[in-house]
Short mmCIF file of C-alpha atoms in Angstrom, two decimals:
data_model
loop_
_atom_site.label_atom_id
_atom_site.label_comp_id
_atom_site.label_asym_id
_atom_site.label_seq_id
_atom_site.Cartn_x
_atom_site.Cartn_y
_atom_site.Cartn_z
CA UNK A 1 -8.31 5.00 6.15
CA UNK A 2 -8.43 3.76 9.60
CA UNK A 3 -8.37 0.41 11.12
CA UNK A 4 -12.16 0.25 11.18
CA UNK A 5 -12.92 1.46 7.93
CA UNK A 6 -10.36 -1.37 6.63
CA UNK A 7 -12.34 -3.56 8.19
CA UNK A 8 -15.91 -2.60 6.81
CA UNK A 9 -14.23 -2.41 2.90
CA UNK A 10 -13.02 -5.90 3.29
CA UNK A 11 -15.90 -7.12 4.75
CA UNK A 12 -18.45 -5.95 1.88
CA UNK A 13 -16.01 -7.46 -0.94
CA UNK A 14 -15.80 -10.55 0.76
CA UNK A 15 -19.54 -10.96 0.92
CA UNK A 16 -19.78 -9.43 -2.70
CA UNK A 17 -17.61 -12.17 -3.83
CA UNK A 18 -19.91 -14.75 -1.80
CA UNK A 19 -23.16 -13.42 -3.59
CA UNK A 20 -21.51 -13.66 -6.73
CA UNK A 21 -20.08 -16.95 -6.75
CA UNK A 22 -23.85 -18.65 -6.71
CA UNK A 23 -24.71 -17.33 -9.71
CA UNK A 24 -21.75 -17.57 -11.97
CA UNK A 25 -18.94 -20.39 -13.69
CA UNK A 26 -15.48 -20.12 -13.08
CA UNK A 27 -13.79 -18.35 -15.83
CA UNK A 28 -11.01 -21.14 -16.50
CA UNK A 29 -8.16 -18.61 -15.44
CA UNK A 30 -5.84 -21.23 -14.11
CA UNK A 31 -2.34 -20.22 -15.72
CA UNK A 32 -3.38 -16.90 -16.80
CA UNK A 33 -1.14 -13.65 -15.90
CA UNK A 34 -2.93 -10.59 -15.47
CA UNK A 35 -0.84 -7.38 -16.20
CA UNK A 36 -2.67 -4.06 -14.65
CA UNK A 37 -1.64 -0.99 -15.03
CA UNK A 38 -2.56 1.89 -11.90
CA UNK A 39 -2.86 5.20 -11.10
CA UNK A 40 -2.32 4.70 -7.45
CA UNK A 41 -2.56 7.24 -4.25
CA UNK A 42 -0.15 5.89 -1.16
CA UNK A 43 -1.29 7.76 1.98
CA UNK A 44 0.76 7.22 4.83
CA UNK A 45 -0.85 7.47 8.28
CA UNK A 46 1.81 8.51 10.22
CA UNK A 47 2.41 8.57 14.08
CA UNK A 48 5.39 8.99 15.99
CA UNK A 49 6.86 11.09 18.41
CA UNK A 50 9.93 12.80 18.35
CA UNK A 51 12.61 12.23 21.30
CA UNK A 52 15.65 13.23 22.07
CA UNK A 53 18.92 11.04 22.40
CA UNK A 54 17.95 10.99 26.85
CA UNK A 55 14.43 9.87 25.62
CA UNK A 56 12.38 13.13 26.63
CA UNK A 57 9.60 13.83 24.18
CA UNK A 58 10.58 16.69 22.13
CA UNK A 59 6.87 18.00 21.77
CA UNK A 60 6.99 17.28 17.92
CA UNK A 61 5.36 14.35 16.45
CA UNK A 62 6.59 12.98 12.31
CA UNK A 63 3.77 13.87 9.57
CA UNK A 64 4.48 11.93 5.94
CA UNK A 65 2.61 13.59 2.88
CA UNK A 66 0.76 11.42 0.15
CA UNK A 67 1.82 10.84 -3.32
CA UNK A 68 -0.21 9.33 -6.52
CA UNK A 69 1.77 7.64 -8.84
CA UNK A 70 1.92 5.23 -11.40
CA UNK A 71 2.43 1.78 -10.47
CA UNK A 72 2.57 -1.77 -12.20
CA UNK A 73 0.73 -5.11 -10.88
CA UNK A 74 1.75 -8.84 -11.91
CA UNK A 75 -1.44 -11.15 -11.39
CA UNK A 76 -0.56 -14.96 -12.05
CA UNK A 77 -3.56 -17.04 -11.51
CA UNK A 78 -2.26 -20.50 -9.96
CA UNK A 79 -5.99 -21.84 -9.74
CA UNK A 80 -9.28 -20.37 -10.76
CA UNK A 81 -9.67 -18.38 -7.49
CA UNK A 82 -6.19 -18.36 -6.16
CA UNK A 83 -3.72 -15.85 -7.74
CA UNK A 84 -0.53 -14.15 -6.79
CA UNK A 85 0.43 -10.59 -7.13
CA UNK A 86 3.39 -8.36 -7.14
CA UNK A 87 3.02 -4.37 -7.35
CA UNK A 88 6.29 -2.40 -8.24
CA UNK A 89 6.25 1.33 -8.13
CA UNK A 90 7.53 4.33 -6.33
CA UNK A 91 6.51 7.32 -4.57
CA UNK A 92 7.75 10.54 -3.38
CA UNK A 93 7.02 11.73 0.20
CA UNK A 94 8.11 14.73 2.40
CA UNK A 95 8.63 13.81 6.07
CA UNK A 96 7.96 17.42 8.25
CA UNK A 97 7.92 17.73 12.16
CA UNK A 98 4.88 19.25 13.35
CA UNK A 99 3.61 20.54 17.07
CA UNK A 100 2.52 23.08 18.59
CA UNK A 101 3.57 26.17 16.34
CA UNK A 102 5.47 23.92 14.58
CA UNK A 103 5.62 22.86 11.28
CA UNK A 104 8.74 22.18 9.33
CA UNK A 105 9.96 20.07 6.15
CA UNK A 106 12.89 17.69 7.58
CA UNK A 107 13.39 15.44 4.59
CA UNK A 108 12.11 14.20 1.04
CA UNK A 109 12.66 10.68 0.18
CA UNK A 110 11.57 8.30 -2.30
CA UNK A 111 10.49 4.70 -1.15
CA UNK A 112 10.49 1.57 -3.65
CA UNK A 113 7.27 -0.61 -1.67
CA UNK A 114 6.83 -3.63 -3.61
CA UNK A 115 4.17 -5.88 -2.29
CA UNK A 116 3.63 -9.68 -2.78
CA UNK A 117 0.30 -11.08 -1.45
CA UNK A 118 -1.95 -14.25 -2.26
CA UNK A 119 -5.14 -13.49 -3.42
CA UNK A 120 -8.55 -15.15 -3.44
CA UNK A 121 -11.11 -14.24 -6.11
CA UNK A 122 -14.15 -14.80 -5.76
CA UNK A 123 -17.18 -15.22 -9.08
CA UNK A 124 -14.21 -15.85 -11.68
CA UNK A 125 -17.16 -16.03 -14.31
CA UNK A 126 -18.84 -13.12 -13.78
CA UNK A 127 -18.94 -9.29 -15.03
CA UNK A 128 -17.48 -8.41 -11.76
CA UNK A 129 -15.09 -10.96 -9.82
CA UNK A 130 -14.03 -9.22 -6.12
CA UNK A 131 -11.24 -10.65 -4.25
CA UNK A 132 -9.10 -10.26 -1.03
CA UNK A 133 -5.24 -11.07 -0.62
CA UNK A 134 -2.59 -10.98 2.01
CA UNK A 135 1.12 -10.61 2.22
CA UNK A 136 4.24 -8.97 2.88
CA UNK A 137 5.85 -5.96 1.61
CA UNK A 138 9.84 -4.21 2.02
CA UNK A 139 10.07 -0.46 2.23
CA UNK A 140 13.80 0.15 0.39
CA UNK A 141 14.27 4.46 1.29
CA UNK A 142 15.91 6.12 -1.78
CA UNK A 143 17.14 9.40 -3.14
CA UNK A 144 16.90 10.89 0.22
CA UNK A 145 17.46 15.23 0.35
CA UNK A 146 17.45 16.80 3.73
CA UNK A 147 15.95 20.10 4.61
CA UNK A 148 16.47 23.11 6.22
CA UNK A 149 19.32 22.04 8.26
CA UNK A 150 18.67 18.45 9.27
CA UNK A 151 19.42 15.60 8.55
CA UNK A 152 17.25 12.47 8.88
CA UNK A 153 18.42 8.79 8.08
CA UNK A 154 15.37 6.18 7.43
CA UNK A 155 15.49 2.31 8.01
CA UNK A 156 14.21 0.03 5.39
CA UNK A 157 12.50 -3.29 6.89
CA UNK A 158 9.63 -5.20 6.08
CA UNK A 159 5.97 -5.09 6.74
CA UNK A 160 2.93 -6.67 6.18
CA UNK A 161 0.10 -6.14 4.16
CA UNK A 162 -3.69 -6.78 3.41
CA UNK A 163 -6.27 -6.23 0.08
CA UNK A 164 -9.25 -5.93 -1.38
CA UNK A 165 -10.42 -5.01 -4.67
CA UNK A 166 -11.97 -6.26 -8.29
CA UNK A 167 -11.90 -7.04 -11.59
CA UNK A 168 -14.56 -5.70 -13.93
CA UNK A 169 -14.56 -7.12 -17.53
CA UNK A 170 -14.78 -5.12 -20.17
CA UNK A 171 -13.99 -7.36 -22.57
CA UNK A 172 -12.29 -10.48 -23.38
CA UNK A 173 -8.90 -9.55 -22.07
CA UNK A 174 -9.39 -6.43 -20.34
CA UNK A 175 -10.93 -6.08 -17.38
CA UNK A 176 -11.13 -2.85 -15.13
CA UNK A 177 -9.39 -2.98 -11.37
CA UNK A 178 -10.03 -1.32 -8.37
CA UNK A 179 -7.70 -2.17 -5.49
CA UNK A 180 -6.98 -1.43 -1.89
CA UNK A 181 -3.83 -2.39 0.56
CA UNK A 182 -3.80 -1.61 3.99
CA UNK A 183 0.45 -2.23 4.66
CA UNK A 184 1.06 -2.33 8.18
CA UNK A 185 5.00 -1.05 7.79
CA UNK A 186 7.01 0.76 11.12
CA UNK A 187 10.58 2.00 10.79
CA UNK A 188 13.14 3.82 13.30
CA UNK A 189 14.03 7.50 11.73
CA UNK A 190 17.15 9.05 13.39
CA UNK A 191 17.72 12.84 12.99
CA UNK A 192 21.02 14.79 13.27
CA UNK A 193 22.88 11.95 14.08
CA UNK A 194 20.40 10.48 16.85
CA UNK A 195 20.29 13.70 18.73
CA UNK A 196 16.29 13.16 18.02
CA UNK A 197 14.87 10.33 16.94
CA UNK A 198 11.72 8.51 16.54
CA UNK A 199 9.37 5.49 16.19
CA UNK A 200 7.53 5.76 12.95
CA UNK A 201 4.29 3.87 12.19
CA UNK A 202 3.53 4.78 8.77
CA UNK A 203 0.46 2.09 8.05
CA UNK A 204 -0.13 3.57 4.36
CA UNK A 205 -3.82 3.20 2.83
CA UNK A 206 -2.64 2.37 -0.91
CA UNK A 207 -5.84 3.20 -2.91
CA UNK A 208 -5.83 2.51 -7.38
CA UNK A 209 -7.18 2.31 -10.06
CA UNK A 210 -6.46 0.91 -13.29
CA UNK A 211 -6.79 -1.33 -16.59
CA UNK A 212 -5.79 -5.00 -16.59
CA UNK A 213 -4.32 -7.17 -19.60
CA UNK A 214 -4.97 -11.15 -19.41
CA UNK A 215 -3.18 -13.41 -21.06
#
């Protein structure tokens, strides 16, 4: 999802969650935790070109495939509307270089992503209750296996994140969540060594689904 469509999602909940705060109560969720279990899809949208150790473009850019997964989110309510959340889970992703004619598995690696963000929600009393967060995140690379003959080394930093999403009751306790995170996450990849290297932006769209436990 690009930078544009992020924009439009966020926008909509946002005035959702305006709309639905005139005709609703708060729900009283000060000091509640919210426990929400997700299917979740991370799709990377990767950009980077490959260069070589002199800095001449190589002609190959770095592609990252998606991976759905299931992931865990901690929802602690520190006010009515204000909540924060951490998400722990972790995905599987093959890295391939790809150009013209080209198009070749370097590595599979698992990531560990967690993200921590404030959130805002928005109509606490009503059937649905949207709300937007923002944060930070730290991409930890894992379990790394290179392929057919390289040999590619990942850096784990932080990165930054934004979200959108809501809470549906269903009953009491249980509510159903939809959620969205744009994380805005670049790393340095080096390949055989730092004979070729490259500037990754991976900027994954980190779309789920799921049920949520209050208590």
């Amino acid at each position: 999802m690009d930078a544009k469509k992020t924009t439009m999602f966020i926008g909509i909940m946002a005035l959702a969650g305006v709309c639905g705060a005139a005709t609703a109560q708060d729900a009283g969720l000060k000091g509640t935790w919210q426990v929400t279990a997700r299917a979740t899809t991370v799709a990377p949208d990767a950009s980077g070109a490959i260069v070589t150790a002199a800095g001449a473009d190589s002609g190959l850019d770095v592609a990252v495939s998606d991976s759905t997964v299931p992931t865990l989110g901690f929802t602690y309510f520190v006010t009515d509307h204000v909540a924060v959340e951490a998400i722990l889970g972790t995905s599987k992703h093959t890295i391939k270089a790809v150009g013209t004619g080209t198009n070749v598995e370097v590595h599979e690696t698992w990531v560990l992503p967690p993200v921590i963000t404030a959130q805002y929600h928005f109509n606490t009393g009503g059937k649905v209750s949207p709300y937007l967060g923002a944060g930070i995140n730290y991409m930890s690379w894992y379990g790394g296996k290179d392929l057919n003959g390289f040999k590619v080394r990942l850096k784990s930093s932080l990165g930054t994140a934004v979200q959108a999403g809501a809470n549906v009751k269903l009953k009491d306790n249980l509510v159903l969540n939809i959620d969205y995170k744009k994380v805005f996450y670049s790393t340095d990849a080096k390949i055989n060594s730092g004979a070729l290297s490259s500037d990754v932006t991976l900027d994954p769209s980190v779309v789920s689904i799921g049920l949520g436990y209050r208590f």
